[in-house]
């Protein structure tokens, strides 16, 4: 089959690779009809996530048709499914608590040492996201093996819901929702969101649905900010405006009640601190670039809530721990517990309460995936979300 493989920093290619097989009884094989490139994929592309190997198949946002099932799968051939990016067994302590992205059984034992060293405990498995999280082949491919297929995949019965409407249930829609939930939004709140990428936009949309009175989205890309405005958010362009002053002014001098960092470890920024972090990241001495998060922590009101859907991999230098403690802030974060939210959000899509199609700027054949990565990385303002279609003519 054809699949998008990692070959080195900013070097990905569509190669011919062996088709996947059923390995465990609960596996299913999915023929991919749509798969997207995520901001998280850019961290792999830029070489700032460790343990990606040459030849690894990337991609964790995908859906398609079931073409093969193991004896323990509950899926049937021919079903249309959206697959959550988090691989979860459904029966461990964490899955029992609906903390699916913390599953104890989805990262193979021989891959656990690195996350145990870095994070103090082995992490769970994710599709196409390095050997830190299981080394699973991803979904930017014609076919993909889905472990624990009796737990994760969501069957889409309604043919009226085309791929564009439901694909983002695999990651970014639940991620935006959980980001807003983690911000513990109460009716009337002012919420600030850093990043007008897919995650920030869906977080803003979710915060509005949850009753926030004002949602303010911060970025520097005009088209992305215009999408935020279209959702009903207010916007700040951080190149033109002093973010902290603007937020104070917009929140009666107090600061937002809750802040959401939808930027993650490759924040853009012009402070000396951020430039030093860029250099440290380049030479591999492990500093995540957290300038958006630092700004959010300084901007939020005393006693405020900090939600971090943005991905961080290692250590962060000069973290404002003093502000966190002195202001009495609370923080919630995590890879999304995707399985927990998919059903509910599918219902909201079917009822017309949530639309995700506005986000898609480009639909490309899988063969053009390398261009899709380069453009999503280098022309972020125009490329808001790239969907790859293995079945589309090149
Ligand atoms: N927690 C999860 O499960 C989960 C799931 C999906 C994505 N993510 C993470 O969420 C983050 C966003 O993902 P995305 O797909 O929206 O990415 P993206 O790269 O498309 O968007 C990031 C946006 O942040 C903006 N930005 C950069 N620096 C900024 C700053 N200092 N202030 C304000 N805005 C700034 C960029 O201009 C860009 O528009 C990434 O870190 C991604 O890895 C997490
Ligand atoms: Zn993703
Ligand atoms: Zn589990």
Coordinates of C-alpha atoms and ligand atoms in Angstrom, one line a residue:
X1 CA 0.0 0.0 0.0
X2 CA 1.0 3.7 -0.1
X3 CA 1.6 5.5 3.1
X4 CA 3.2 8.8 4.3
X5 CA 6.5 7.9 6.0
X6 CA 8.9 10.0 8.2
X7 CA 12.4 10.2 6.8
X8 CA 13.9 13.0 8.9
X9 CA 13.3 16.5 10.0
X10 CA 10.9 18.1 7.5
X11 CA 11.4 15.2 5.2
X12 CA 8.2 13.0 4.8
X13 CA 7.5 10.9 1.7
X14 CA 4.7 8.7 0.3
X15 CA 6.2 5.3 0.0
X16 CA 5.1 1.8 -0.9
X17 CA 5.1 -0.3 2.2
X18 CA 3.6 -3.7 3.3
X19 CA -0.1 -3.8 3.9
X20 CA -1.1 -4.2 7.6
X21 CA -2.3 -7.5 9.0
X22 CA -4.5 -8.5 11.9
X23 CA -2.0 -9.2 14.8
X24 CA -4.3 -9.5 17.8
X25 CA -7.9 -10.9 18.0
X26 CA -9.4 -7.4 18.8
X27 CA -7.8 -5.8 15.8
X28 CA -9.5 -4.5 12.7
X29 CA -8.1 -3.2 9.4
X30 CA -9.6 0.0 8.1
X31 CA -9.4 1.2 4.5
X32 CA -8.8 5.0 5.0
X33 CA -11.2 7.3 3.1
X34 CA -10.1 10.6 4.8
X35 CA -7.2 11.5 7.0
X36 CA -5.9 14.9 8.2
X37 CA -2.7 16.6 9.1
X38 CA -2.6 17.9 12.7
X39 CA -0.6 20.6 14.5
X40 CA 0.7 17.6 16.5
X41 CA 2.1 16.2 13.3
X42 CA 4.1 19.3 12.8
X43 CA 6.0 18.7 16.1
X44 CA 7.1 15.3 14.6
X45 CA 7.8 16.9 11.2
X46 CA 10.0 19.5 13.0
X47 CA 11.9 16.8 14.9
X48 CA 11.0 18.1 18.3
X49 CA 9.3 14.9 19.5
X50 CA 11.9 12.2 20.3
X51 CA 11.8 8.6 19.1
X52 CA 10.4 8.9 15.6
X53 CA 12.2 6.6 13.3
X54 CA 12.8 6.7 9.6
X55 CA 10.1 4.7 7.8
X56 CA 7.4 5.3 10.5
X57 CA 4.0 5.9 9.1
X58 CA 2.5 9.1 10.5
X59 CA -1.1 10.2 10.9
X60 CA -3.6 9.9 13.8
X61 CA -6.7 11.6 12.5
X62 CA -8.5 9.2 10.1
X63 CA -11.7 7.4 9.2
X64 CA -12.7 4.8 6.7
X65 CA -14.3 1.5 6.0
X66 CA -13.8 -1.7 7.9
X67 CA -12.3 -4.3 5.6
X68 CA -11.0 -7.0 8.0
X69 CA -11.8 -7.9 11.6
X70 CA -10.2 -10.2 14.1
X71 CA -12.4 -12.7 16.1
X72 CA -12.5 -10.3 19.1
X73 CA -13.6 -7.2 17.2
X74 CA -17.2 -6.0 17.5
X75 CA -17.0 -4.2 14.1
X76 CA -18.3 -5.7 10.9
X77 CA -16.8 -5.5 7.4
X78 CA -18.3 -2.6 5.4
X79 CA -19.0 -0.3 8.4
X80 CA -17.9 3.3 8.2
X81 CA -15.9 4.3 11.3
X82 CA -14.1 7.3 12.8
X83 CA -11.1 6.1 14.8
X84 CA -9.9 8.0 17.9
X85 CA -6.2 8.9 17.9
X86 CA -5.8 7.5 21.5
X87 CA -5.5 3.8 21.6
X88 CA -7.2 2.4 24.7
X89 CA -8.0 -1.1 26.0
X90 CA -11.4 -0.2 27.6
X91 CA -10.8 -2.2 30.8
X92 CA -7.8 -0.9 32.8
X93 CA -8.1 1.4 35.8
X94 CA -7.7 4.5 33.6
X95 CA -10.2 3.4 30.9
X96 CA -12.6 2.6 33.7
X97 CA -12.3 6.3 34.7
X98 CA -12.8 7.4 31.1
X99 CA -9.2 8.6 31.1
X100 CA -8.6 6.8 27.8
X101 CA -5.4 8.7 26.9
X102 CA -3.8 7.3 30.1
X103 CA -4.6 3.7 29.2
X104 CA -2.2 1.3 30.9
X105 CA -2.4 -1.5 28.3
X106 CA -1.9 0.2 24.9
X107 CA 1.8 0.9 24.9
X108 CA 3.7 -2.3 24.3
X109 CA 6.0 -3.3 27.2
X110 CA 9.2 -2.9 25.1
X111 CA 8.3 0.7 24.3
X112 CA 7.6 1.9 27.8
X113 CA 11.0 2.7 29.1
X114 CA 11.4 6.1 27.5
X115 CA 8.1 7.5 28.7
X116 CA 8.7 6.0 32.1
X117 CA 12.0 7.9 32.3
X118 CA 10.6 11.1 31.0
X119 CA 7.3 11.2 32.7
X120 CA 7.6 8.8 35.7
X121 CA 5.1 6.3 34.2
X122 CA 4.6 4.6 30.9
X123 CA 2.3 6.5 28.6
X124 CA -0.4 5.0 26.5
X125 CA -0.5 4.3 22.7
X126 CA -1.2 6.8 20.0
X127 CA -1.4 6.2 16.3
X128 CA 1.5 7.5 14.2
X129 CA 3.1 9.3 17.1
X130 CA 6.6 8.1 17.7
X131 CA 7.9 5.1 19.7
X132 CA 7.3 7.0 22.9
X133 CA 3.6 6.2 22.5
X134 CA 3.8 2.7 21.1
X135 CA 5.4 3.1 17.6
X136 CA 2.0 2.3 16.0
X137 CA 1.7 2.9 12.3
X138 CA -0.6 5.8 11.6
X139 CA -3.5 6.5 9.3
X140 CA -2.0 8.7 6.6
X141 CA -2.1 5.6 4.5
X142 CA -4.4 3.5 2.4
X143 CA -4.9 1.0 5.2
X144 CA -4.3 0.9 9.0
X145 CA -4.4 -1.7 11.7
X146 CA -6.6 -0.5 14.6
X147 CA -6.0 -2.3 17.9
X148 CA -8.8 -2.6 20.5
X149 CA -11.3 -2.0 17.7
X150 CA -14.1 -3.1 20.0
X151 CA -13.4 0.0 22.1
X152 CA -12.3 2.9 20.0
X153 CA -13.9 3.3 16.6
X154 CA -17.2 5.1 16.3
X155 CA -19.5 3.7 13.7
X156 CA -21.2 6.3 11.5
X157 CA -24.6 4.9 10.6
X158 CA -25.9 8.0 8.8
X159 CA -24.7 8.2 5.2
X160 CA -25.9 11.8 5.2
X161 CA -22.9 12.7 7.4
X162 CA -20.1 12.8 4.9
X163 CA -16.4 12.5 5.9
X164 CA -15.8 16.2 6.1
X165 CA -18.5 16.5 8.8
X166 CA -17.3 13.7 11.1
X167 CA -13.5 13.2 10.5
X168 CA -12.5 15.6 13.2
X169 CA -14.2 13.5 15.8
X170 CA -10.9 11.5 15.6
X171 CA -9.0 14.2 17.5
X172 CA -9.4 18.0 17.2
X173 CA -13.1 18.4 17.9
X174 CA -13.0 16.3 21.1
X175 CA -9.7 18.1 21.9
X176 CA -11.2 21.5 21.6
X177 CA -14.2 20.3 23.7
X178 CA -12.0 18.9 26.4
X179 CA -9.9 22.0 26.4
X180 CA -13.0 24.1 27.2
X181 CA -14.2 21.5 29.7
X182 CA -10.8 21.7 31.4
X183 CA -11.1 25.5 31.6
X184 CA -14.2 24.8 33.8
X185 CA -16.2 27.4 32.0
X186 CA -19.1 29.0 33.9
X187 CA -21.9 31.0 32.3
X188 CA -20.7 34.6 31.9
X189 CA -17.0 33.8 31.9
X190 CA -14.4 35.6 29.9
X191 CA -12.1 33.1 28.2
X192 CA -8.9 33.7 26.3
X193 CA -7.6 31.2 23.8
X194 CA -4.0 31.3 22.5
X195 CA -3.7 29.9 19.0
X196 CA -6.3 30.1 16.2
X197 CA -5.3 26.7 14.7
X198 CA -7.8 23.9 14.5
X199 CA -7.6 23.2 18.2
X200 CA -7.9 26.8 19.3
X201 CA -10.9 27.3 17.0
X202 CA -12.7 24.3 18.2
X203 CA -11.9 25.2 21.8
X204 CA -13.4 28.7 21.2
X205 CA -16.5 27.2 19.6
X206 CA -16.9 24.8 22.6
X207 CA -16.4 27.6 25.1
X208 CA -19.1 29.6 23.4
X209 CA -21.5 26.6 23.5
X210 CA -20.7 26.1 27.2
X211 CA -21.9 29.6 28.0
X212 CA -18.8 31.8 28.1
X213 CA -19.9 35.4 27.7
X214 CA -16.7 36.5 25.9
X215 CA -14.2 34.4 24.1
X216 CA -11.0 36.1 22.9
X217 CA -8.7 34.3 20.4
X218 CA -5.1 35.3 20.1
X219 CA -2.9 34.6 17.0
X220 CA -1.0 36.5 14.3
X221 CA -2.6 35.0 11.1
X222 CA -5.4 37.1 9.7
X223 CA -7.3 34.3 8.0
X224 CA -7.2 32.1 11.0
X225 CA -8.3 35.0 13.2
X226 CA -11.2 35.7 10.8
X227 CA -12.4 32.1 11.3
X228 CA -12.4 32.8 15.0
X229 CA -14.4 35.9 14.5
X230 CA -16.9 33.9 12.3
X231 CA -17.5 31.7 15.3
X232 CA -18.4 34.6 17.5
X233 CA -15.1 35.2 19.2
X234 CA -13.3 38.5 19.7
X235 CA -9.7 38.5 18.4
X236 CA -6.3 39.9 19.2
X237 CA -3.4 39.9 16.7
X238 CA -0.3 39.6 18.9
X239 CA 1.9 41.3 16.3
X240 CA -0.2 44.4 16.4
X241 CA -1.4 44.5 20.0
X242 CA 0.0 44.1 23.5
X243 CA -1.8 41.0 24.5
X244 CA -1.7 41.4 28.3
X245 CA -2.8 45.0 28.2
X246 CA -5.6 44.2 25.7
X247 CA -6.9 41.3 27.9
X248 CA -6.8 43.4 31.0
X249 CA -8.8 46.1 29.3
X250 CA -11.3 43.5 28.0
X251 CA -11.9 42.0 31.4
X252 CA -12.5 45.0 33.6
X253 CA -8.8 45.2 34.7
X254 CA -8.9 41.7 36.3
X255 CA -7.8 39.3 33.6
X256 CA -9.7 36.5 31.9
X257 CA -11.4 33.9 34.2
X258 CA -9.9 31.1 32.2
X259 CA -7.2 30.7 29.6
X260 CA -6.5 28.0 27.1
X261 CA -3.1 27.3 25.5
X262 CA -3.9 25.8 22.1
X263 CA -0.4 26.5 20.8
X264 CA 2.0 24.0 22.5
X265 CA 5.7 23.5 22.3
X266 CA 6.6 25.4 19.2
X267 CA 5.1 28.8 20.1
X268 CA 6.1 31.7 17.9
X269 CA 7.4 34.8 19.8
X270 CA 9.9 37.5 19.8
X271 CA 11.0 37.6 23.4
X272 CA 14.7 36.8 24.2
X273 CA 13.4 33.9 26.3
X274 CA 11.6 32.4 23.3
X275 CA 14.5 32.9 21.0
X276 CA 16.8 31.1 23.5
X277 CA 14.2 28.3 23.6
X278 CA 14.3 28.0 19.8
X279 CA 18.1 27.6 19.9
X280 CA 17.9 25.1 22.8
X281 CA 15.3 23.1 20.9
X282 CA 17.5 23.1 17.8
X283 CA 20.5 21.7 19.5
X284 CA 18.5 19.1 21.3
X285 CA 18.9 20.2 24.9
X286 CA 15.2 19.7 25.4
X287 CA 13.5 23.0 26.0
X288 CA 9.8 23.2 24.9
X289 CA 9.0 26.7 23.6
X290 CA 6.2 27.7 26.0
X291 CA 5.9 31.5 25.4
X292 CA 2.2 31.3 24.8
X293 CA 1.6 29.3 28.0
X294 CA 3.8 31.7 30.0
X295 CA 1.8 34.7 28.6
X296 CA -1.4 32.9 29.5
X297 CA -0.4 32.3 33.1
X298 CA 0.6 35.9 33.5
X299 CA -2.6 37.2 31.9
X300 CA -5.3 35.0 33.7
X301 CA -7.0 36.5 36.7
X302 CA -6.1 35.5 40.3
X303 CA -7.7 32.2 41.1
X304 CA -8.2 31.6 37.4
X305 CA -8.2 28.3 35.4
X306 CA -5.5 27.3 32.9
X307 CA -6.3 24.6 30.4
X308 CA -3.4 23.2 28.2
X309 CA -4.4 21.1 25.2
X310 CA -1.2 22.3 23.4
X311 CA 1.4 19.5 23.3
X312 CA 4.6 19.6 25.3
X313 CA 7.2 16.9 25.1
X314 CA 10.0 17.5 27.6
X315 CA 11.2 20.2 29.9
X316 CA 10.4 23.9 29.9
X317 CA 12.8 26.6 31.0
X318 CA 11.9 29.7 33.1
X319 CA 8.4 28.5 33.9
X320 CA 6.4 31.2 35.9
X321 CA 5.8 28.9 38.8
X322 CA 5.7 31.9 41.1
X323 CA 2.7 33.4 39.3
X324 CA 1.0 30.0 39.3
X325 CA 1.4 29.7 43.0
X326 CA 0.9 33.2 44.2
X327 CA -2.2 33.8 42.0
X328 CA -3.7 30.5 43.1
X329 CA -4.2 29.1 39.6
X330 CA -5.4 25.6 38.7
X331 CA -4.1 23.7 35.7
X332 CA -5.7 20.9 33.7
X333 CA -4.1 19.3 30.7
X334 CA -3.6 16.0 28.8
X335 CA -3.9 14.2 25.5
X336 CA -7.6 14.0 24.9
X337 CA -9.7 11.3 26.3
X338 CA -11.2 11.1 22.8
X339 CA -13.5 8.1 23.3
X340 CA -15.2 9.9 26.2
X341 CA -16.5 12.7 23.9
X342 CA -17.1 11.2 20.4
X343 CA -20.6 10.0 20.8
X344 CA -21.9 13.2 22.4
X345 CA -20.2 15.4 19.8
X346 CA -21.5 13.2 16.9
X347 CA -25.0 13.9 18.2
X348 CA -24.3 17.6 18.2
X349 CA -23.0 17.4 14.6
X350 CA -26.1 15.4 13.5
X351 CA -28.4 17.9 15.2
X352 CA -26.6 20.8 13.4
X353 CA -25.3 22.3 16.7
X354 CA -21.7 21.9 15.6
X355 CA -20.2 22.4 12.2
X356 CA -16.6 21.5 11.5
X357 CA -16.4 21.8 7.7
X358 CA -15.6 25.5 7.8
X359 CA -12.1 24.6 8.9
X360 CA -11.0 22.6 5.9
X361 CA -9.0 24.7 3.5
X362 CA -7.4 21.9 1.3
X363 CA -8.4 18.4 0.2
X364 CA -5.5 16.6 -1.4
X365 CA -4.8 13.1 -2.7
X366 CA -2.6 11.1 -0.3
X367 CA 0.2 11.2 -3.0
X368 CA 0.5 14.9 -2.3
X369 CA 0.8 14.5 1.4
X370 CA 4.4 15.8 1.5
X371 CA 3.3 19.1 -0.1
X372 CA 0.4 19.2 2.4
X373 CA 2.9 19.0 5.3
X374 CA 5.2 21.7 3.9
X375 CA 2.3 24.0 3.2
X376 CA 0.5 23.4 6.5
X377 CA 3.8 24.2 8.2
X378 CA 4.9 27.2 6.1
X379 CA 1.7 28.8 4.9
X380 CA -0.4 28.3 8.0
X381 CA -2.6 31.3 7.3
X382 CA -4.0 29.8 4.1
X383 CA -3.7 26.2 5.1
X384 CA -6.0 26.0 8.1
X385 CA -6.6 22.2 7.8
X386 CA -5.4 19.7 5.2
X387 CA -7.5 16.6 4.6
X388 CA -5.8 13.8 2.6
X389 CA -7.9 11.4 0.5
X390 CA -6.2 8.1 -0.4
X391 CA -8.9 7.4 -3.0
X392 CA -8.7 10.8 -4.8
X393 CA -7.1 11.0 -8.2
X394 CA -3.7 12.8 -8.2
Ligands
LIG1 N1 -4.1 17.5 23.8 C1 -4.3 16.8 22.7 O1 -4.8 15.7 22.7 C2 -4.0 17.5 21.3 C3 -4.7 17.1 20.2 C4 -4.4 17.7 19.0 C5 -3.5 18.8 19.0 N2 -2.9 19.1 20.1 C6 -1.9 20.2 20.1 O2 -2.6 21.5 20.1 C7 -1.8 22.5 19.6 C8 -2.5 23.2 18.4 O3 -2.8 22.3 17.4 P1 -3.3 22.8 16.0 O4 -3.6 21.7 15.1 O5 -4.3 23.9 16.2 O6 -1.9 23.5 15.5 P2 -1.5 24.7 14.5 O7 -0.1 24.6 14.3 O8 -2.4 24.6 13.2 O9 -1.9 26.0 15.2 C9 -1.2 26.6 16.2 C10 -1.5 28.1 16.1 O10 -0.9 28.8 17.2 C11 -0.4 30.1 16.8 N3 0.6 30.6 17.7 C12 1.9 30.3 17.7 N4 2.6 31.0 18.6 C13 1.6 31.7 19.3 C14 1.7 32.7 20.3 N5 2.8 33.0 21.0 N6 0.5 33.3 20.7 C15 -0.7 33.0 20.1 N7 -0.8 32.1 19.0 C16 0.4 31.5 18.6 C17 0.1 29.8 15.4 O11 0.1 31.0 14.6 C18 -1.0 28.8 14.9 O12 -2.1 29.5 14.2 C19 -0.5 21.7 19.1 O13 0.5 21.8 20.1 C20 -1.0 20.3 19.0 O14 0.1 19.4 19.1 C21 -3.1 18.5 21.3
LIG2 ZN1 -4.2 15.5 15.9
LIG3 ZN1 -7.0 0.9 29.2

